Coordinates of C-alpha atoms in Angstrom, one line a residue:
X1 CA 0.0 0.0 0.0
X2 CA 2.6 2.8 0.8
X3 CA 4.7 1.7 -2.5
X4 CA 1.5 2.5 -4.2
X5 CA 0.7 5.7 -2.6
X6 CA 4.4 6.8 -2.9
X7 CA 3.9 6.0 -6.9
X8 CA 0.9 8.7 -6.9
X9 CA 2.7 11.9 -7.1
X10 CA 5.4 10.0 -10.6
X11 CA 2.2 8.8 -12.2
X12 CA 0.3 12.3 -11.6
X13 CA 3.6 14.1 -12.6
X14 CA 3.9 12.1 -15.9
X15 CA 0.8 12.3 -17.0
X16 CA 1.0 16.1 -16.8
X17 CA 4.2 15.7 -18.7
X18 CA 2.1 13.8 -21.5
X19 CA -0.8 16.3 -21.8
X20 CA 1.6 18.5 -23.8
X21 CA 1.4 16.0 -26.5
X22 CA -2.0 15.5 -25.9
X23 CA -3.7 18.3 -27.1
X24 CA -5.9 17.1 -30.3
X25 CA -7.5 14.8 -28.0
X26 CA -8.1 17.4 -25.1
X27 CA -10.0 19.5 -27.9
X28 CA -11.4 16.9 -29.0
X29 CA -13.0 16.2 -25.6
X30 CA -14.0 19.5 -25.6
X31 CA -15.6 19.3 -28.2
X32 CA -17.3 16.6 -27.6
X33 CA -19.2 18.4 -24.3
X34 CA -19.7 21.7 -26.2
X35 CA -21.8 19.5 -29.7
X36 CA -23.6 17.6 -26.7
X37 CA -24.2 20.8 -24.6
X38 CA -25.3 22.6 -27.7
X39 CA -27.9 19.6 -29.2
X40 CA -29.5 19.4 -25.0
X41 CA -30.3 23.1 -25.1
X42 CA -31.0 24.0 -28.8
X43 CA -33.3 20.7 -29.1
X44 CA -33.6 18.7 -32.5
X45 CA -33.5 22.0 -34.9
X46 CA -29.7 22.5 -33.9
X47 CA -28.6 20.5 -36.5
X48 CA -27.1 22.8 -38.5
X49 CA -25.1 24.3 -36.0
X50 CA -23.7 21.3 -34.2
X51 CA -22.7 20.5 -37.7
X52 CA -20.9 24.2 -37.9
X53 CA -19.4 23.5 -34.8
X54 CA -17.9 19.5 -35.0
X55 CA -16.6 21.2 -38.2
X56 CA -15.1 23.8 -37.5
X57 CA -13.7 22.3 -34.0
X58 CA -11.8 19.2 -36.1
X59 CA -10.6 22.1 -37.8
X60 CA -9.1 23.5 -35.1
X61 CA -8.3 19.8 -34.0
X62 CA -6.2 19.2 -37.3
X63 CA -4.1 22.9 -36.7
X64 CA -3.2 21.4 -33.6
X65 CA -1.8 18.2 -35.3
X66 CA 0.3 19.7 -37.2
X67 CA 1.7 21.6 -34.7
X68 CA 2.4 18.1 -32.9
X69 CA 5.2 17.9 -35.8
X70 CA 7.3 20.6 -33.7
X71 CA 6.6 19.0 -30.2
X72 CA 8.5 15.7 -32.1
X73 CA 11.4 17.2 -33.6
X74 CA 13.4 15.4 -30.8
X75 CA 11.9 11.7 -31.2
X76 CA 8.6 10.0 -30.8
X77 CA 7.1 10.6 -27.3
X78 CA 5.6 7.9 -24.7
X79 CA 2.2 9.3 -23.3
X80 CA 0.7 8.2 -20.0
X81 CA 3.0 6.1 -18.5
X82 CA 3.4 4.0 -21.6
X83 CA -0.1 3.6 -22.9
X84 CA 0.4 5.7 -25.8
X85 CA 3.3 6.2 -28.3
X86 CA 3.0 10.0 -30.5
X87 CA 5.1 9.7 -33.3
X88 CA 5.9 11.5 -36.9
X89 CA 3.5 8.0 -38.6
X90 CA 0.9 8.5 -35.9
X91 CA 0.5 12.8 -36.4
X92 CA -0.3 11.5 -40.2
X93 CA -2.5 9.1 -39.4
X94 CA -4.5 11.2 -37.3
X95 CA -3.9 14.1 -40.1
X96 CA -5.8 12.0 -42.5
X97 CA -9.1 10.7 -40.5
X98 CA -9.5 14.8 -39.6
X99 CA -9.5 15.8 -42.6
X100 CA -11.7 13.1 -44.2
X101 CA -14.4 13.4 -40.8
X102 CA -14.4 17.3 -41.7
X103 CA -15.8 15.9 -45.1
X104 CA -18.0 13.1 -44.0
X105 CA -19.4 15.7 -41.5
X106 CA -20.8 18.1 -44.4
X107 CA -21.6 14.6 -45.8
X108 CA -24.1 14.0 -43.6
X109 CA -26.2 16.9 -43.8
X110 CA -26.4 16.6 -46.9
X111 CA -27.6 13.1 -47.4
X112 CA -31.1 13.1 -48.1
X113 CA -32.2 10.1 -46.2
X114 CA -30.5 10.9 -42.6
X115 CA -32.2 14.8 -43.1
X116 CA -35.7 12.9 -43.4
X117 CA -34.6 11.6 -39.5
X118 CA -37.3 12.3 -37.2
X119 CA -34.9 12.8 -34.2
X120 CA -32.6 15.3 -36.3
X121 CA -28.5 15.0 -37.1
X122 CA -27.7 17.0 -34.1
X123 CA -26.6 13.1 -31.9
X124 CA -25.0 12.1 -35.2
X125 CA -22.5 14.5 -35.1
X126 CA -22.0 14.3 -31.1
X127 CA -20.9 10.8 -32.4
X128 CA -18.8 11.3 -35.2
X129 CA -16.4 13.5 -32.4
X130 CA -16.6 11.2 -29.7
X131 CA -15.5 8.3 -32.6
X132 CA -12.9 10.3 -33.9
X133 CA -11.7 11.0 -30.0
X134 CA -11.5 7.3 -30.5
X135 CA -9.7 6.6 -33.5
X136 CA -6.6 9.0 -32.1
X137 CA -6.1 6.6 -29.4
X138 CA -6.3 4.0 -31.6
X139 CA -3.5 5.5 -33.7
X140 CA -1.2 6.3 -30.7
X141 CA -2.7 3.0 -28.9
X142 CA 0.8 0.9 -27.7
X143 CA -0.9 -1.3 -24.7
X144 CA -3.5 -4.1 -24.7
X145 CA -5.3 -2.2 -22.9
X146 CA -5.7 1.4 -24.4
X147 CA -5.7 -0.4 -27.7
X148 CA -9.0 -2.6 -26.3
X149 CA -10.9 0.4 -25.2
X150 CA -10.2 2.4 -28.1
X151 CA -11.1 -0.2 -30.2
X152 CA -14.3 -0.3 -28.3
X153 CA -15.1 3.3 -28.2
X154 CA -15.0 3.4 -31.7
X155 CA -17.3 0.7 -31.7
X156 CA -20.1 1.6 -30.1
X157 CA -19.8 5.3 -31.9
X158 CA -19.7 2.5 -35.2
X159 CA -22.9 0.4 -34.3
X160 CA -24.9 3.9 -33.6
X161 CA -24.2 5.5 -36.6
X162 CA -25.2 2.1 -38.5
X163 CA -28.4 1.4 -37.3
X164 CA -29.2 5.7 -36.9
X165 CA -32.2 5.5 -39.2
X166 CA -33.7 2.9 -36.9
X167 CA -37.2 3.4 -38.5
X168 CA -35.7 1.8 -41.2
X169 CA -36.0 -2.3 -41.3
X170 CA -33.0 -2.5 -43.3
X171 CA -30.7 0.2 -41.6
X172 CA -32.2 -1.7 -38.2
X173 CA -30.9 -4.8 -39.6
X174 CA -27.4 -3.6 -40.4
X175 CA -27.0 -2.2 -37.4
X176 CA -27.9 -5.2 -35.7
X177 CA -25.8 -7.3 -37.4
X178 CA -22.8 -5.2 -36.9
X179 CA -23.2 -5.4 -32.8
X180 CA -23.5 -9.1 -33.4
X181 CA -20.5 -9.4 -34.8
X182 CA -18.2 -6.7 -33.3
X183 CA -19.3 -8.3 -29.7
X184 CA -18.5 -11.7 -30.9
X185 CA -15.1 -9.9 -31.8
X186 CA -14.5 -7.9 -29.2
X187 CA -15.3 -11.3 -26.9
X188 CA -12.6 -13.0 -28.6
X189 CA -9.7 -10.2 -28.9
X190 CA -10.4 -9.7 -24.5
X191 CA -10.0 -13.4 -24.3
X192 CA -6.6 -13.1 -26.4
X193 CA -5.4 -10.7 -24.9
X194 CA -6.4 -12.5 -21.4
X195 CA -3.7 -14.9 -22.6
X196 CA -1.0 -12.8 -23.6
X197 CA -1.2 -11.5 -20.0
X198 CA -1.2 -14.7 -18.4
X199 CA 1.6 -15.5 -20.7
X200 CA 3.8 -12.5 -19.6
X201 CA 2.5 -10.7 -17.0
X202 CA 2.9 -7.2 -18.9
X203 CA 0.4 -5.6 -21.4
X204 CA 2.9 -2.9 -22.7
X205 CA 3.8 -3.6 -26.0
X206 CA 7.3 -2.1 -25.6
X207 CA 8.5 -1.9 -21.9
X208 CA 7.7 -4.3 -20.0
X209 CA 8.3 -8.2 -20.4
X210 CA 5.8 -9.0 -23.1
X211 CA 8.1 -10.2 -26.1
X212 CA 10.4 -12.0 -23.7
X213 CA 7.3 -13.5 -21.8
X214 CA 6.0 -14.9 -25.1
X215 CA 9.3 -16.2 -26.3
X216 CA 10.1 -18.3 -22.7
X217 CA 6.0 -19.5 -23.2
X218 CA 4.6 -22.7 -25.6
X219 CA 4.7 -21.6 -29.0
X220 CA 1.3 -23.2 -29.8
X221 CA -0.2 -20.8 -27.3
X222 CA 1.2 -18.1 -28.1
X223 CA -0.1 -18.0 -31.7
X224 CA -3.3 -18.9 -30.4
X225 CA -3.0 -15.6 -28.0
X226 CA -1.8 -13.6 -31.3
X227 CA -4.3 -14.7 -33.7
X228 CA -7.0 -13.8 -31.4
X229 CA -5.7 -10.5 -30.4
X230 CA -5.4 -9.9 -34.1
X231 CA -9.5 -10.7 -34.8
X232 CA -10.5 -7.3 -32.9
X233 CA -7.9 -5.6 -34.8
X234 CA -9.3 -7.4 -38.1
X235 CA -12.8 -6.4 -37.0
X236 CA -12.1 -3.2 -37.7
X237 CA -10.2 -3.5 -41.1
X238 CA -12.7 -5.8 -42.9
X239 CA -9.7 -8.5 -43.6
X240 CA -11.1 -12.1 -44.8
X241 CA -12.2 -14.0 -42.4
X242 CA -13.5 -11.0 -40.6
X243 CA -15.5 -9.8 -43.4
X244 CA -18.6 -11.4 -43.1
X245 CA -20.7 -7.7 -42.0
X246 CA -19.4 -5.5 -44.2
X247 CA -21.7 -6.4 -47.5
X248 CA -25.0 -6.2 -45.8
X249 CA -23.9 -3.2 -43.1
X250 CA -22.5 -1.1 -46.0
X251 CA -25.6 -1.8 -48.1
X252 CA -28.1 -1.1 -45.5
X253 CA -26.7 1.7 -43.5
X254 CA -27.1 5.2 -44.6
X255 CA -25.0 6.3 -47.6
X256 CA -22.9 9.1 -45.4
X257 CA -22.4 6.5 -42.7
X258 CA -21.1 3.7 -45.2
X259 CA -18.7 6.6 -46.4
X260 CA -17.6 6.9 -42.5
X261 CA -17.3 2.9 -41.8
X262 CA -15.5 2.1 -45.0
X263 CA -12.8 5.0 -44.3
X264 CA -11.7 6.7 -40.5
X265 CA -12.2 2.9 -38.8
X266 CA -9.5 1.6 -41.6
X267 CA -7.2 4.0 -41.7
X268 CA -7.1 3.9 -37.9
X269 CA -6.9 0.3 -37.7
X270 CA -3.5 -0.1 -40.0
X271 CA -2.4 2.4 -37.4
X272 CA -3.0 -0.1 -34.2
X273 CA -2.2 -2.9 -36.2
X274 CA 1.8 -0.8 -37.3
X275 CA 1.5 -0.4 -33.4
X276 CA 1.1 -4.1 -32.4
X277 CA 3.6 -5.5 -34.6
X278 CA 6.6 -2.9 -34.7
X279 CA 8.0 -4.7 -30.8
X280 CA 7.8 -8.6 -32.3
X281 CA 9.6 -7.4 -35.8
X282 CA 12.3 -5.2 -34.7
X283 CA 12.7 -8.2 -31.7
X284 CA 15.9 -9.7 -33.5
X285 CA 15.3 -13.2 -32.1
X286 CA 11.5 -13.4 -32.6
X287 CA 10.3 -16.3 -33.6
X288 CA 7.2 -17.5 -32.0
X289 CA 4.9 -16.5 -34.7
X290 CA 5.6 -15.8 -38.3
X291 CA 3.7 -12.2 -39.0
X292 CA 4.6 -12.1 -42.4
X293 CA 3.5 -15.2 -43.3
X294 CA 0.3 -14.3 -41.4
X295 CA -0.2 -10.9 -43.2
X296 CA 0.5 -12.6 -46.7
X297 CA -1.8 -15.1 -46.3
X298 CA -4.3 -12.9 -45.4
X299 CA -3.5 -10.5 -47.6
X300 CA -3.6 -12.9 -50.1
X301 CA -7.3 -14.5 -48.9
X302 CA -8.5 -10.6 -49.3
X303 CA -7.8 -9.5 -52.4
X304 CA -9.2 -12.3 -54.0
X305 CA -12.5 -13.1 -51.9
X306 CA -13.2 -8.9 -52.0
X307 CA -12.5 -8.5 -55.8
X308 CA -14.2 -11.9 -57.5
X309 CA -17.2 -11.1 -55.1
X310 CA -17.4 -7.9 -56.1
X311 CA -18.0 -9.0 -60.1
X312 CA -21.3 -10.4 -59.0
X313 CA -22.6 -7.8 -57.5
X314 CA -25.0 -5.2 -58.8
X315 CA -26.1 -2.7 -56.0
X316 CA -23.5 -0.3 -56.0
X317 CA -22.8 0.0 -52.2
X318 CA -22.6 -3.4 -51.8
X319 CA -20.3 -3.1 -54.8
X320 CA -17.9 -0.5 -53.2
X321 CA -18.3 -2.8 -49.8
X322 CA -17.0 -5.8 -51.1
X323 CA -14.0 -3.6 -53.1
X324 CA -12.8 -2.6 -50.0
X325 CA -12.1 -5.7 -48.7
X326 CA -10.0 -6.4 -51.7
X327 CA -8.7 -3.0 -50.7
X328 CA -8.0 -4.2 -47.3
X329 CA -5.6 -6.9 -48.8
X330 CA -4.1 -4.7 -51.1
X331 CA -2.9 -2.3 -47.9
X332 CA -1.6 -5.4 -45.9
X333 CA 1.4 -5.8 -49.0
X334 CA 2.8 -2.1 -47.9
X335 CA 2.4 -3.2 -43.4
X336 CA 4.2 -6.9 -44.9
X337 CA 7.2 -5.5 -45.8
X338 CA 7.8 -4.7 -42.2
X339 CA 10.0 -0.8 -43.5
X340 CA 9.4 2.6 -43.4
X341 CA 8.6 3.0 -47.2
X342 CA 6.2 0.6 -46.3
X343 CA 4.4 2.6 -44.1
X344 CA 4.9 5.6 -46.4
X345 CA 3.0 4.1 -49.2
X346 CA 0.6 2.9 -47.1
X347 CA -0.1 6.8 -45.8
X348 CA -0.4 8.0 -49.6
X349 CA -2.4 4.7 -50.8
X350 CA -4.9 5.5 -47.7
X351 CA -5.6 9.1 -48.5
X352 CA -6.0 8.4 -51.7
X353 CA -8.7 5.9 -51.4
X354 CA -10.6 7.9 -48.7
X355 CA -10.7 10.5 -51.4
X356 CA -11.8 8.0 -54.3
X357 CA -14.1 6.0 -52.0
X358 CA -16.0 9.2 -50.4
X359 CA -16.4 10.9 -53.5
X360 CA -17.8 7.6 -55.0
X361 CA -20.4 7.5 -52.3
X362 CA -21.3 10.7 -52.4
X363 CA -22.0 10.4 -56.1
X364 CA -24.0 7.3 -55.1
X365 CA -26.4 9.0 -53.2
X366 CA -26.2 11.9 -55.5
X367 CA -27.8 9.7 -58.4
X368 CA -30.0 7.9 -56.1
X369 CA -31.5 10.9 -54.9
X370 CA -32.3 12.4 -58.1
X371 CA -33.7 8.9 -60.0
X372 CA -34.0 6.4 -57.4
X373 CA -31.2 4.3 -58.8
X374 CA -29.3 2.1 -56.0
X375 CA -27.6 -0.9 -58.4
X376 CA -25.6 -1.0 -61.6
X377 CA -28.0 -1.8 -64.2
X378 CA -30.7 1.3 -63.1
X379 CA -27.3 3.4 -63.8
X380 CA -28.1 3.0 -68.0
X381 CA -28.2 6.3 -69.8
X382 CA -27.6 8.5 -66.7
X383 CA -24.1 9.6 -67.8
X384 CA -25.9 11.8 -70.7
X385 CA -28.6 13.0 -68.3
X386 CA -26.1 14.0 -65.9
X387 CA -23.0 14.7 -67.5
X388 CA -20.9 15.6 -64.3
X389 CA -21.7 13.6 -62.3
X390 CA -21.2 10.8 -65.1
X391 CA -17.3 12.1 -65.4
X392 CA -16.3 12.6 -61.8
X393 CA -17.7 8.9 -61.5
X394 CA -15.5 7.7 -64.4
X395 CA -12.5 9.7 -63.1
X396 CA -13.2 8.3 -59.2
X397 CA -13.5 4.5 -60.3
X398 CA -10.0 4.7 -62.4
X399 CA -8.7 6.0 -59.6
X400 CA -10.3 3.0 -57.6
X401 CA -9.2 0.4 -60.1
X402 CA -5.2 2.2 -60.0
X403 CA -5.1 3.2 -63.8
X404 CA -3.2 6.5 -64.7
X405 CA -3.2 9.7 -64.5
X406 CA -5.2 9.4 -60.5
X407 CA -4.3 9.3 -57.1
X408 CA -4.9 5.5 -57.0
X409 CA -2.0 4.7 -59.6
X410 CA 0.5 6.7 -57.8
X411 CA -0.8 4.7 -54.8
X412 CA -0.7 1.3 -56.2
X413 CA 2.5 2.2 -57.6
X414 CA 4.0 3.1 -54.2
X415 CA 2.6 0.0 -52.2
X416 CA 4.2 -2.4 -55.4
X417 CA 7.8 -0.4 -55.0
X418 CA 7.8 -1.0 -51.6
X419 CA 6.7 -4.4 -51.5
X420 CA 9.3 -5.0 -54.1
X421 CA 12.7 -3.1 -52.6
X422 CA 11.6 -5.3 -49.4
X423 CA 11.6 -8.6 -51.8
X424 CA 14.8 -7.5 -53.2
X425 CA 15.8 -7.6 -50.0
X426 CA 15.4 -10.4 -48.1
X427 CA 13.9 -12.7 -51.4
X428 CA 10.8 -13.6 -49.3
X429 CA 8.3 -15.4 -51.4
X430 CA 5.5 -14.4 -50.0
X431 CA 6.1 -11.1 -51.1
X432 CA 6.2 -12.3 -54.8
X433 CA 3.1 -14.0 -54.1
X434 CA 1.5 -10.9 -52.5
X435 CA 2.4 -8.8 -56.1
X436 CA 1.5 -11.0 -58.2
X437 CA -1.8 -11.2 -56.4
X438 CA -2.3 -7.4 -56.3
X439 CA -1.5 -7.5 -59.9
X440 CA -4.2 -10.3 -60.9
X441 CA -6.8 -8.9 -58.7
X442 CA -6.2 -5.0 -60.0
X443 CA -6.6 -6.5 -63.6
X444 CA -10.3 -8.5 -61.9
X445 CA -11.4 -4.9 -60.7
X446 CA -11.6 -3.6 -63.7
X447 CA -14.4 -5.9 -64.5
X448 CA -16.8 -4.9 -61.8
X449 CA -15.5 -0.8 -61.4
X450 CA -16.3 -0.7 -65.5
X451 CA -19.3 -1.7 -65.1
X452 CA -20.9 1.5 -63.9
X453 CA -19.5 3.8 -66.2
X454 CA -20.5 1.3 -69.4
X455 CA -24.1 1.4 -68.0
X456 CA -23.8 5.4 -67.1
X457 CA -22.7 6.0 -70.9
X458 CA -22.5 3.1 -73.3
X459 CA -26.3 1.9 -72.6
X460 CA -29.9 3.1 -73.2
X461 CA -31.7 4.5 -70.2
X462 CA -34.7 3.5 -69.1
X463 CA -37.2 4.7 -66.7
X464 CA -36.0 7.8 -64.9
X465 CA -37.6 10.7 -63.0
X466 CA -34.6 13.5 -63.9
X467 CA -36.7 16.3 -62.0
X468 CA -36.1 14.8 -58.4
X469 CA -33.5 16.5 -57.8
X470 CA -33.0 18.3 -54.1
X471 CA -31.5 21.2 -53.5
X472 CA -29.1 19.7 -51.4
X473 CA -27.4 17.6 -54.0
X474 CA -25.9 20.8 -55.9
X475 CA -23.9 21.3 -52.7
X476 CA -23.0 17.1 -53.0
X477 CA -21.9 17.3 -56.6
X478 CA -19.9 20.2 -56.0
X479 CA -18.4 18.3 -53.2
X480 CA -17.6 15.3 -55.5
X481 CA -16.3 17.5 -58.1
X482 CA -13.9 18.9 -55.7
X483 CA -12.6 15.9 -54.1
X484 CA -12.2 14.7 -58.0
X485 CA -10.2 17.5 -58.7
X486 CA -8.1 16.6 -55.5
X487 CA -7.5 12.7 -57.5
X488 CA -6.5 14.2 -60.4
X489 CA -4.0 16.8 -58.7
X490 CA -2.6 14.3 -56.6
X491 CA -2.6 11.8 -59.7
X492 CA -0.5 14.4 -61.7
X493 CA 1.7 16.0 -58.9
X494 CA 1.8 13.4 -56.4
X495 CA 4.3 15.5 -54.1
X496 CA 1.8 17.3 -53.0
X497 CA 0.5 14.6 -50.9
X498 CA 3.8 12.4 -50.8
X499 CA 5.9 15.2 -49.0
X500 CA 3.4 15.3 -46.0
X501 CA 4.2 11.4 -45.0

């Protein structure tokens, strides 16, 4: 008892050593009280300006990131007695779900179907802050623990935002599904992680005697404790086997929310999963569990389940959901080569899919707005009726698929160079397996991200309503037309994004 009350006054001083570096996420909490405070006393017509306020508060949020970048001119910094770890990798990460929640934020109020909400948008952006308060712990997480509650927090933020329109069967359904299966997951990553600390007796992953407790343990046990840890972490990235919600909760969630799923979650979970495995593959004499081998696999697993599936499909967010899953294997190439290029391309491939896949959702709900069309084949002749829309799409899907001049190519291009320097390297065949994967299943894309343009342009329309269009979806093309601009300028001078990672 008195060597714990003679630890008080270390642990109280370090922690107010760490809140220098903690300052996005003090605003962020902030924030948080002042969207909540201003929905309880403005009531359900405060919409508007709880969604002036999360917006212009992640603003202020992502100032204060970069300004992190001077705080770690000296080194990366440990944060509350070892829980977190604020790096250089980790100020980007968070860099890039700021500025994409900024844009899923407008997002939101402008898709028609959350607007129709009885209860209002003003909890849905309450949310989306708390979520993203989330997702930077789960970028800086570096212990089982912090990484479990973050996990969790972004969770819950997840399932409510899925199943928001709960007047909706379907949206009821999604949502529904998704708790199933994130508790199931969340079950199973606690009771990994329940072993790794009965293993070793530590849940820091770099001080502590975690890698040395798993190295002294049974080696069949430790993967076991490993490969469960990982299913939480692959909850949240969509990998194969951990796929099975994303079809039917991207489809049957609201447009704006599938946009917010299939983006901040992801980019925050390659950041926790960098975290987990940087101690076991700098540990020179690791060898309890092969993590490339596990990555390549399923890697491997991803790209081909999410891409062939995606041929059959014909609703177009179902379409994009089962994309990203190949996209999801496609990412796992750059974290398997284990090297700081790696992560680099990783960075730019991210950004530049957020970019692609939120425009492309936005555009989505854009078109289904205006004629009611939701799948491929209702998409004929629209390209002519609505000629900007028709181009952006064309220009976002070749950036999808990776074909010059886009952001996508430049982003394929990096994760390939990377993956190859590393096999030059060490001559792992994996790794040869991995590109020659990515290179089959790129080619397979092009079969199903085709399809909407040769409907939107190359086939006859058929029964359409052009005049229902909403006001609001001026402001969502001009949106999309923006962020397509962005894929081209990226595509053509990709410095402008490269230089920042």
């Amino acid at each position: 008892m008195n060597q714990l009350l003679s630890n008080i006054p270390l642990q109280i001083s370090n922690a107010l050593g760490s809140l220098p570096y903690f300052v996005p996420e003090v605003y962020l909490a902030v924030l948080f009280i002042v969207v909540l405070l201003t929905d309880l006393f403005y009531g359900r017509h405060s919409a508007w300006l709880c969604r002036i306020i999360a917006a212009g508060g992640l603003l202020l949020v992502l100032s204060k990131d970069i300004a992190q970048l001077q705080l770690l001119r000296f080194g990366p910094r440990f944060l509350f007695n070892d829980m977190m770890l604020l790096h250089q990798s980790a100020v980007s990460f968070k860099m890039i779900v700021d500025v994409f929640a900024i844009i899923l934020i407008i997002f939101f109020g402008l898709d028609g179907k959350l607007k129709k909400h009885s209860k209002g948008l003003s909890d849905l952006y309450t949310i989306v802050v708390a979520s993203v308060l989330g997702l930077h712990i789960m970028i800086m997480a570096v212990n089982l623990l912090s990484t479990y509650l973050a996990i969790e927090m972004v969770s819950l933020a997840s399932y409510l935002l899925a199943a928001y329109r709960s007047e909706n069967g379907f949206s009821a359904e999604a949502g529904l599904k998704y708790v199933l299966f994130g508790a199931v997951s969340s079950a199973v990553m606690l009771y990994g992680i329940s072993l790794i600390y009965s293993l070793t007796g530590s849940l820091s992953y770099f001080n502590g005697n975690l890698i040395d407790g798993l190295m002294a343990a049974n080696p069949v046990m430790v993967g076991m404790a490993i490969t469960l840890t990982l299913v939480g972490i692959g909850f949240k990235l969509s990998f194969v086997p951990m796929h099975f919600w994303v079809p039917d909760v991207y489809q049957g969630a609201p447009t704006a929310v599938t946009a917010y799923l299939s983006t901040l979650p992801k980019i925050a979970g390659f950041a926790l999963l960098i975290n987990f495995l940087t101690p076991f593959v700098f540990f020179a004499k690791w060898s309890a569990f092969d993590f490339r081998l596990f990555l390549s696999i399923i890697g491997i697993i991803s790209m081909i389940v999410g891409n062939f599936a995606a041929v059959w499909q014909k609703n177009v967010k179902r379409l994009l959901g089962y994309s990203s899953i190949g996209h999801t294997g496609f990412v796992l190439m750059a974290v398997a080569t284990f090297s700081q290029q790696g992560i680099s391309s990783l960075l730019f491939y991210l950004a530049a899919y957020a970019f692609a896949n939120v425009a492309a959702l936005m555009l989505a709900s854009y078109l289904e707005e205006a004629t009611g069309a939701d799948n491929v084949d209702a998409y004929k002749g629209l390209g002519f009726k609505y000629p900007v829309a028709g181009v952006c799409f064309v220009i976002i899907l070749i950036s999808l698929t990776g074909l010059p001049v886009s952001a996508g190519f430049n982003g394929k291009l990096l994760v390939f160079s990377s993956v190859y320097q590393s096999y030059e390297q060490n001559h792992n065949v994996w790794l040869l397996i991995l590109m020659i994967t990515g290179a089959i299943t790129t080619v397979v894309s092009l079969f199903y991200y085709l399809k909407i343009p040769l409907n939107m342009f190359l086939r006859k329309s058929e029964s359409v309503n052009p005049d229902n269009i909403f006001q609001s979806n001026k402001a969502l093309l001009s949106i999309s037309v923006f962020l397509t601009f962005m894929i081209l300028l990226i595509g053509i001078f990709p410095h402008f994004l490269a230089d920042l990672f």
